[in-house]
PDB file of C-alpha atoms and ligand atoms in Angstrom:
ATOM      1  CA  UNK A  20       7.356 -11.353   3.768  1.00 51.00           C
ATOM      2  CA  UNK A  21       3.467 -11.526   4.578  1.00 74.00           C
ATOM      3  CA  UNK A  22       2.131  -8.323   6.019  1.00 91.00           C
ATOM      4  CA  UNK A  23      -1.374  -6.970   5.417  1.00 96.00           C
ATOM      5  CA  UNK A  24      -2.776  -6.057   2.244  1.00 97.00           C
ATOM      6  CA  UNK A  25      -3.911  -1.949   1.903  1.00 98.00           C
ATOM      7  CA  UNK A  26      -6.301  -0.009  -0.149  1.00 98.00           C
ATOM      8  CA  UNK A  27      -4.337   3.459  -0.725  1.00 98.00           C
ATOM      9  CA  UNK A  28      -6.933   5.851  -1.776  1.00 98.00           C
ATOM     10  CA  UNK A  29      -6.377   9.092  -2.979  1.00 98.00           C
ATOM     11  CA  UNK A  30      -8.466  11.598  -0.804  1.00 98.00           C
ATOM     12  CA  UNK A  31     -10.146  14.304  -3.293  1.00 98.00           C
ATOM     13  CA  UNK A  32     -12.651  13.198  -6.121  1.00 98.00           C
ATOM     14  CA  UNK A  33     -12.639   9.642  -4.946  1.00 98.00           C
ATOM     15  CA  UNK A  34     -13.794  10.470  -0.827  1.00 98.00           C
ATOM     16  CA  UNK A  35     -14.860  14.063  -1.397  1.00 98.00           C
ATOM     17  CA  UNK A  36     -15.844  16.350  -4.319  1.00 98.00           C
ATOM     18  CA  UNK A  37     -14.306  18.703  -5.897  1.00 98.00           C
ATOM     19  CA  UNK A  38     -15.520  22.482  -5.863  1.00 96.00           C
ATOM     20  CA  UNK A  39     -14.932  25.160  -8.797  1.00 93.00           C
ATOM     21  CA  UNK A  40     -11.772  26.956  -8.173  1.00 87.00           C
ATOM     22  CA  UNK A  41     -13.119  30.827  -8.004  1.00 80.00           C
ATOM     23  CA  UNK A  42     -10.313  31.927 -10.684  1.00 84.00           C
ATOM     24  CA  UNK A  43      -9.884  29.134 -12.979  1.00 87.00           C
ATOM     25  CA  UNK A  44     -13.454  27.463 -12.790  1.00 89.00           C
ATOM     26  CA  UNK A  45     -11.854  24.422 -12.738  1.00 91.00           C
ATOM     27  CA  UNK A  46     -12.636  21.649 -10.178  1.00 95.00           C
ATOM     28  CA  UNK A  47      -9.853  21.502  -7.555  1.00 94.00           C
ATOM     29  CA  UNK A  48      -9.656  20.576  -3.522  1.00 96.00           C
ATOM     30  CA  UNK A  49     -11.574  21.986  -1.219  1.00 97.00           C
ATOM     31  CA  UNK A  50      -9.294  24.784   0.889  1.00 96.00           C
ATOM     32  CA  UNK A  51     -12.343  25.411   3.019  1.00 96.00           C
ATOM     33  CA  UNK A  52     -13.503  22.920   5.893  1.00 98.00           C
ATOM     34  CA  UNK A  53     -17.628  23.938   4.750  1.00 97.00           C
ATOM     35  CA  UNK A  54     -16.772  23.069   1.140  1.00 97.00           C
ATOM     36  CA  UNK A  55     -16.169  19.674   2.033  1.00 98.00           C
ATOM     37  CA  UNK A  56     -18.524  17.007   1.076  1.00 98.00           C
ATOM     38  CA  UNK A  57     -18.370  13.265   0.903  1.00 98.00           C
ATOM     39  CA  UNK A  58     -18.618  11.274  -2.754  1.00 98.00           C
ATOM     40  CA  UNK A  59     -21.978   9.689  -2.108  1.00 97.00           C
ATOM     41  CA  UNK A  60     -21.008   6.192  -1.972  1.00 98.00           C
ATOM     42  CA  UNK A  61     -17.495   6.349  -0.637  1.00 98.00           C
ATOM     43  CA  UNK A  62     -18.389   5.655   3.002  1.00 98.00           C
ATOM     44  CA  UNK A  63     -20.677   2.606   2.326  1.00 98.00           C
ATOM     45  CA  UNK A  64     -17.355   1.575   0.160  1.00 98.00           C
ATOM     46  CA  UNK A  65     -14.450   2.052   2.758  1.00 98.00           C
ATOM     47  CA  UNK A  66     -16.808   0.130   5.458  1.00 98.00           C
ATOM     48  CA  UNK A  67     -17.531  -3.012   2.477  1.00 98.00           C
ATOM     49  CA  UNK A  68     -13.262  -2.693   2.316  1.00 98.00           C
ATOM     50  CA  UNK A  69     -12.854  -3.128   5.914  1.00 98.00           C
ATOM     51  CA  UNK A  70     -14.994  -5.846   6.673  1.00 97.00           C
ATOM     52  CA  UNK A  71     -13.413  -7.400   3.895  1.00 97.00           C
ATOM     53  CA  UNK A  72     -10.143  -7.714   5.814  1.00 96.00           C
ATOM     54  CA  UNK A  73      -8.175  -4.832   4.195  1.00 97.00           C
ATOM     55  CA  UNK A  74      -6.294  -2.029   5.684  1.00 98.00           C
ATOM     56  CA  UNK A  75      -7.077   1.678   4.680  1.00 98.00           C
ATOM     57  CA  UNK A  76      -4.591   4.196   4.254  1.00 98.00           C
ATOM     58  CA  UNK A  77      -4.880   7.996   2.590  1.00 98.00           C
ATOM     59  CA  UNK A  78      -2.651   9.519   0.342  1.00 98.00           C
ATOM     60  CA  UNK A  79      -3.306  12.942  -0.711  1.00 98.00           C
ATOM     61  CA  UNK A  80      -1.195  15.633  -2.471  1.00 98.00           C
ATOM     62  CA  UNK A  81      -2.273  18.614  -0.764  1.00 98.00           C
ATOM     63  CA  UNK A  82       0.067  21.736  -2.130  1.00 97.00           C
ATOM     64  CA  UNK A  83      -2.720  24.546  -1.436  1.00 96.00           C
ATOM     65  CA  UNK A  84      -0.587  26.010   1.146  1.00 97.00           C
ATOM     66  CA  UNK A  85       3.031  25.331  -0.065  1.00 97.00           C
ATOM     67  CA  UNK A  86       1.760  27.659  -3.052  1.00 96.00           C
ATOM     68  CA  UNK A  87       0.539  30.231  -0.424  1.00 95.00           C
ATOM     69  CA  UNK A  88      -3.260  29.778  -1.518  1.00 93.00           C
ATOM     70  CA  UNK A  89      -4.398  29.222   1.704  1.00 95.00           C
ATOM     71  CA  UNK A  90      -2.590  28.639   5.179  1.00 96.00           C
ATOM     72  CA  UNK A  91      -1.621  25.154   6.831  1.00 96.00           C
ATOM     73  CA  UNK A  92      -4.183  25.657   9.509  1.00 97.00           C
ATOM     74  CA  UNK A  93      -6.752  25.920   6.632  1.00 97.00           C
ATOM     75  CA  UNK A  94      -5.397  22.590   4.882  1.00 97.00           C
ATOM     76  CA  UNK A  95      -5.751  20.924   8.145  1.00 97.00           C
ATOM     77  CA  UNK A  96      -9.366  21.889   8.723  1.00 98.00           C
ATOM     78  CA  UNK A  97     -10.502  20.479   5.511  1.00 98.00           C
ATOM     79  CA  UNK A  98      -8.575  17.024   6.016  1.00 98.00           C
ATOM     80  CA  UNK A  99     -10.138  16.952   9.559  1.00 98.00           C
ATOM     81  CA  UNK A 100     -13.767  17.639   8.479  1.00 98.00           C
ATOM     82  CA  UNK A 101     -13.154  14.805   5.628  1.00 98.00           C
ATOM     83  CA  UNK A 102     -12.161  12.367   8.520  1.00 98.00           C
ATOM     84  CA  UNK A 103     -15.126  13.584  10.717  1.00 98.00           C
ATOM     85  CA  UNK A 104     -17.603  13.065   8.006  1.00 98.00           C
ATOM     86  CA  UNK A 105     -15.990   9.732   7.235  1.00 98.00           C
ATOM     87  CA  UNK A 106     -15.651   8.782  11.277  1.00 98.00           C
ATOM     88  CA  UNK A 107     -20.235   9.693  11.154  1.00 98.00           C
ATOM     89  CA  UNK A 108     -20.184   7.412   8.820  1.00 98.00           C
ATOM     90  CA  UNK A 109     -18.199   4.382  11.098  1.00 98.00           C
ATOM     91  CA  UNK A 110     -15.032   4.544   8.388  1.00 98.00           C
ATOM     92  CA  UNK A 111     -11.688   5.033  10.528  1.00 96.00           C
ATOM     93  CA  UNK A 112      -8.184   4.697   8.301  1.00 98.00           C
ATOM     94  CA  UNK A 113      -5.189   3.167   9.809  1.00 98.00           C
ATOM     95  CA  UNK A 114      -3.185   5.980   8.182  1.00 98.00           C
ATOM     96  CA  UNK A 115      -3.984   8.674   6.292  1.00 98.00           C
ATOM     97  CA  UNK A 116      -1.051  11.195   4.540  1.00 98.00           C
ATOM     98  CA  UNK A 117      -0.760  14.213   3.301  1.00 98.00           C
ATOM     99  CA  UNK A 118       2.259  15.346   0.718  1.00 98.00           C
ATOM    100  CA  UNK A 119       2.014  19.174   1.803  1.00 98.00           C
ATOM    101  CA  UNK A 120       4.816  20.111  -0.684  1.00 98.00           C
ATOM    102  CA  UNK A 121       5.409  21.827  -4.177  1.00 97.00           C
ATOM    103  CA  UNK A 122       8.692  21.994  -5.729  1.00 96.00           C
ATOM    104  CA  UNK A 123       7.051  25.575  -7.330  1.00 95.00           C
ATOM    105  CA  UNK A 124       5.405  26.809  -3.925  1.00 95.00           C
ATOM    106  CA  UNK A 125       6.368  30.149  -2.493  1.00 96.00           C
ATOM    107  CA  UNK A 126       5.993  29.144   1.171  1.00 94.00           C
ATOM    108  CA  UNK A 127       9.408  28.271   3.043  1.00 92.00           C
ATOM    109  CA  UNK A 128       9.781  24.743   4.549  1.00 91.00           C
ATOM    110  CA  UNK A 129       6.609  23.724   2.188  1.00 96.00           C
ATOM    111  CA  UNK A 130       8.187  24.978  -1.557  1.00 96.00           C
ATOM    112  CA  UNK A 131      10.833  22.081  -2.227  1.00 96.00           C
ATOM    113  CA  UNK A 132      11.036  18.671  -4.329  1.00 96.00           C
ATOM    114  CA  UNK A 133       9.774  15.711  -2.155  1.00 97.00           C
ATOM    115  CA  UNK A 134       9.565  11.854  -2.421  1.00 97.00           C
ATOM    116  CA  UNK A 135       6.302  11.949  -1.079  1.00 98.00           C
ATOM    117  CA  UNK A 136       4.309  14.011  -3.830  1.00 98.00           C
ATOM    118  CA  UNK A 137       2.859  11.422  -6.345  1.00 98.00           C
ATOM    119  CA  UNK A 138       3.371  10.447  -8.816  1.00 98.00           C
ATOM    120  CA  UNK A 139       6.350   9.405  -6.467  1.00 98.00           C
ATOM    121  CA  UNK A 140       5.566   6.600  -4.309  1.00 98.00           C
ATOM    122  CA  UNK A 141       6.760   7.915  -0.941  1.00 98.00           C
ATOM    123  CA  UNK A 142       3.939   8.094   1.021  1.00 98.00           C
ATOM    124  CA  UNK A 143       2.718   4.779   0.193  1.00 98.00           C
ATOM    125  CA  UNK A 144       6.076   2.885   1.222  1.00 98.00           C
ATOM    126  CA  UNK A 145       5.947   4.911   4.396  1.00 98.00           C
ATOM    127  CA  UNK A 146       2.603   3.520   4.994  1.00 98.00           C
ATOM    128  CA  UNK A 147       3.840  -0.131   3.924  1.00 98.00           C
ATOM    129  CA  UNK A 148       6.891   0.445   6.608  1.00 97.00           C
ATOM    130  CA  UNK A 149       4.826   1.632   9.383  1.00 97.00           C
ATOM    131  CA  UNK A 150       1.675  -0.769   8.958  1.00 97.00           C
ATOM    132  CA  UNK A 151       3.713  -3.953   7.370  1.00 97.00           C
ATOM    133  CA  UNK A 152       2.020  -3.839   4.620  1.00 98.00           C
ATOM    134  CA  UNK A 153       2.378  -6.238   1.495  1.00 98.00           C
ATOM    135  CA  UNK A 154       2.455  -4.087  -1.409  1.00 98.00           C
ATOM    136  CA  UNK A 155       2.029  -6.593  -4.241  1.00 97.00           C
ATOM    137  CA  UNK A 156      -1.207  -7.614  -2.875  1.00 97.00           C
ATOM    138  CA  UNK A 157      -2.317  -4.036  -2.397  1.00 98.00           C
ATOM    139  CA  UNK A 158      -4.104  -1.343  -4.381  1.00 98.00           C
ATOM    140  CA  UNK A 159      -3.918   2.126  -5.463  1.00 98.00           C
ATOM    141  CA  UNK A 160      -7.422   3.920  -6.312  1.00 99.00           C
ATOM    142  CA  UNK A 161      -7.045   7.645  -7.417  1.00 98.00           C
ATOM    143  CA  UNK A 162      -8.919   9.312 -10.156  1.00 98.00           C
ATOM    144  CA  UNK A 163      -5.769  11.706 -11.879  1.00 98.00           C
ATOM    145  CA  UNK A 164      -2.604   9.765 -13.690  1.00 98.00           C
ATOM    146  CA  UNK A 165      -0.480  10.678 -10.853  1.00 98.00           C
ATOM    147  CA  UNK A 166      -2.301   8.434  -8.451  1.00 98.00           C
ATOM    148  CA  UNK A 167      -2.108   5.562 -10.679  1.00 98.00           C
ATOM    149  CA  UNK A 168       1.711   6.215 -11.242  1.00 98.00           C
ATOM    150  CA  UNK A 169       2.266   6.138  -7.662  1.00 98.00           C
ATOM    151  CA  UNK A 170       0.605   2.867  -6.852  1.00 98.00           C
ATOM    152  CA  UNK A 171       2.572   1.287 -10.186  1.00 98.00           C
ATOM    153  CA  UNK A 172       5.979   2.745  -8.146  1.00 98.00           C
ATOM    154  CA  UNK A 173       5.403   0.817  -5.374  1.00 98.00           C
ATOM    155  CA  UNK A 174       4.046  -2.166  -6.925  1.00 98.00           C
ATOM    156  CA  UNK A 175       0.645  -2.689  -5.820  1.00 98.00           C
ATOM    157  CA  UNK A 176      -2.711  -3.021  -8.842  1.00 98.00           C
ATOM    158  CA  UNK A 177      -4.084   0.360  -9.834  1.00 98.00           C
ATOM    159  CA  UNK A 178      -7.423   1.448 -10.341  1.00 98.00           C
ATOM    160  CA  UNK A 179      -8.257   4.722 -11.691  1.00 98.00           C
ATOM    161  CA  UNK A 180     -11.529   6.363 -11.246  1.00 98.00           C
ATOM    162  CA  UNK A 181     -12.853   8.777 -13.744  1.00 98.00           C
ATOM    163  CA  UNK A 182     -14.545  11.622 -11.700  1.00 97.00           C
ATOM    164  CA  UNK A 183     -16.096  13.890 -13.747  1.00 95.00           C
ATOM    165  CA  UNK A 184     -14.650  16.971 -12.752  1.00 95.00           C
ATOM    166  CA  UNK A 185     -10.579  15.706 -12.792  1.00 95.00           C
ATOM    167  CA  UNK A 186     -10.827  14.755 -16.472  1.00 95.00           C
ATOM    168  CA  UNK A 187      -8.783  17.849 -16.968  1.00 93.00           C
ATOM    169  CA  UNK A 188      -6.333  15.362 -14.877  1.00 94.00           C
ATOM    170  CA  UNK A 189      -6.439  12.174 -16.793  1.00 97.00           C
ATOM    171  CA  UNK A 190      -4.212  11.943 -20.104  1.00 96.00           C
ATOM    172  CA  UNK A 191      -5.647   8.553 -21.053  1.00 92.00           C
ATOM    173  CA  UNK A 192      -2.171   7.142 -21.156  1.00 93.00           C
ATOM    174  CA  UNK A 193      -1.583   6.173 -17.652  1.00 93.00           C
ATOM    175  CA  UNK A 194      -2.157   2.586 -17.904  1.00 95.00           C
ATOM    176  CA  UNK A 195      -4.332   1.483 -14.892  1.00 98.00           C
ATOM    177  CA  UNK A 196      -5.307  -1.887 -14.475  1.00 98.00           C
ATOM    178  CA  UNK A 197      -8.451  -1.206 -14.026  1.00 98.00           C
ATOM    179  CA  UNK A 198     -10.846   1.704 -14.514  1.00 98.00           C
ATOM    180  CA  UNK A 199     -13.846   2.235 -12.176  1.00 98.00           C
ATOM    181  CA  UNK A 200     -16.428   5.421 -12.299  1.00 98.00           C
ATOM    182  CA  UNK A 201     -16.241   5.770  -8.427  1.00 98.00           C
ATOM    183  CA  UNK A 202     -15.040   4.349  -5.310  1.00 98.00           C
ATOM    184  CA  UNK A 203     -17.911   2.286  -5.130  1.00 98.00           C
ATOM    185  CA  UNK A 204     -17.141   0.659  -8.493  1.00 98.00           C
ATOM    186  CA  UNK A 205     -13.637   0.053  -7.559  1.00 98.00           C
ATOM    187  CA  UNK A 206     -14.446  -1.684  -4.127  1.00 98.00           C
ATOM    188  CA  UNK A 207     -15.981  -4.084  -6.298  1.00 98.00           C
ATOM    189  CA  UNK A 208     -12.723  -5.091  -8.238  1.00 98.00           C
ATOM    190  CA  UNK A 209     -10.856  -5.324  -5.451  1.00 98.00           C
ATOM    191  CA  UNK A 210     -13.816  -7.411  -3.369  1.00 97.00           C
ATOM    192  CA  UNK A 211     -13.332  -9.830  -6.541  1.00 96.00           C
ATOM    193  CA  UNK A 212      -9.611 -10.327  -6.775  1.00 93.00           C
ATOM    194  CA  UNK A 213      -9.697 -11.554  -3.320  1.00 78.00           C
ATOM    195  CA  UNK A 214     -12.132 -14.465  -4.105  1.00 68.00           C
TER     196      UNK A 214
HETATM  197 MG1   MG B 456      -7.789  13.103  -6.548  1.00 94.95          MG
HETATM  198 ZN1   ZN B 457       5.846  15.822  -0.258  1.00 94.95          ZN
END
């Protein structure tokens, strides 16, 4: 089997920033479309990726609305204003998925158990089935212990990226194989393996 080798990137503190949640204080996703702003960096990364030969595919836990925080029309506005400011900036993805689900939410159709939520792998083999992917010559970039999880489930390298406002989702024991401080860093390692 020889498809295409993919960058899976996780969408939120590795394309866009994180804003204060305005209960906890903690950084979390953006749930409105003006709150959305791009990593500086990340575009200039995805474009270095693509000319590079590789395939780009988003994969993004997105459980806002399944926990009733926000509606699905409000989830979608956000993931469309990340694509527009990406599209400005001449970065398309081949595929880009959401996981919309939480096995805790309170929403019907969106509160259940999934195979696409990562750490499960789902939405990356759905990718790899769609787009032929290879897998084992693929990555996985996300900045929390779930993302690298995921890309370890379907086999492909993992780099994690320590954003500074998902510490609070990094244990330190996930086992990456490699750690970058941003996108930009990351695109590097990858740029490298290939030579
Ligand atoms: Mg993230
Ligand atoms: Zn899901």
């Amino acid at each position: 089997m020889s498809g295409a080798a993919a960058a899976f990137v996780d969408r939120d503190g590795v394309l866009n920033e994180l804003v204060p949640d305005p209960v906890s204080g903690l950084p979390e996703s953006p749930l409105r479309a003006a709150d959305v702003a791009l990593v500086p960096g990340a575009a200039g990364a995805l474009r270095r990726l693509v000319e590079a030969g590789w395939r780009l595919i988003g994969v993004s836990n997105q459980p806002a609305a399944a926990k009733g925080a926000v509606s699905l029309a409000e989830l979608v506005a956000v993931q469309d204003r990340v694509a527009e400011l990406l599209a400005g900036e001449g970065v398309v993805f081949d595929d880009f998925q959401l996981c919309l689900h939480h096995p805790e939410g309170v929403v019907p159709d969106l509160a259940r158990s999934c195979e696409c939520r990562k750490p499960a792998p789902g939405m990356l083999l759905t990718a790899s089935e769609r787009l032929r992917l290879d897998l084992s010559r693929s990555w996985m970039i996300g900045d929390t212990d779930a993302d690298v999880a995921a890309g370890r489930a379907a086999g492909c390298a993992t780099i994690l990226v320590e954003y500074r406002g998902s510490a609070h989702k990094r244990s330190g024991l996930a086992e990456p194989d490699h750690v970058a401080g941003d996108l930009a860093s990351a695109t590097e390692i990858v740029l490298r393996s290939k030579e």
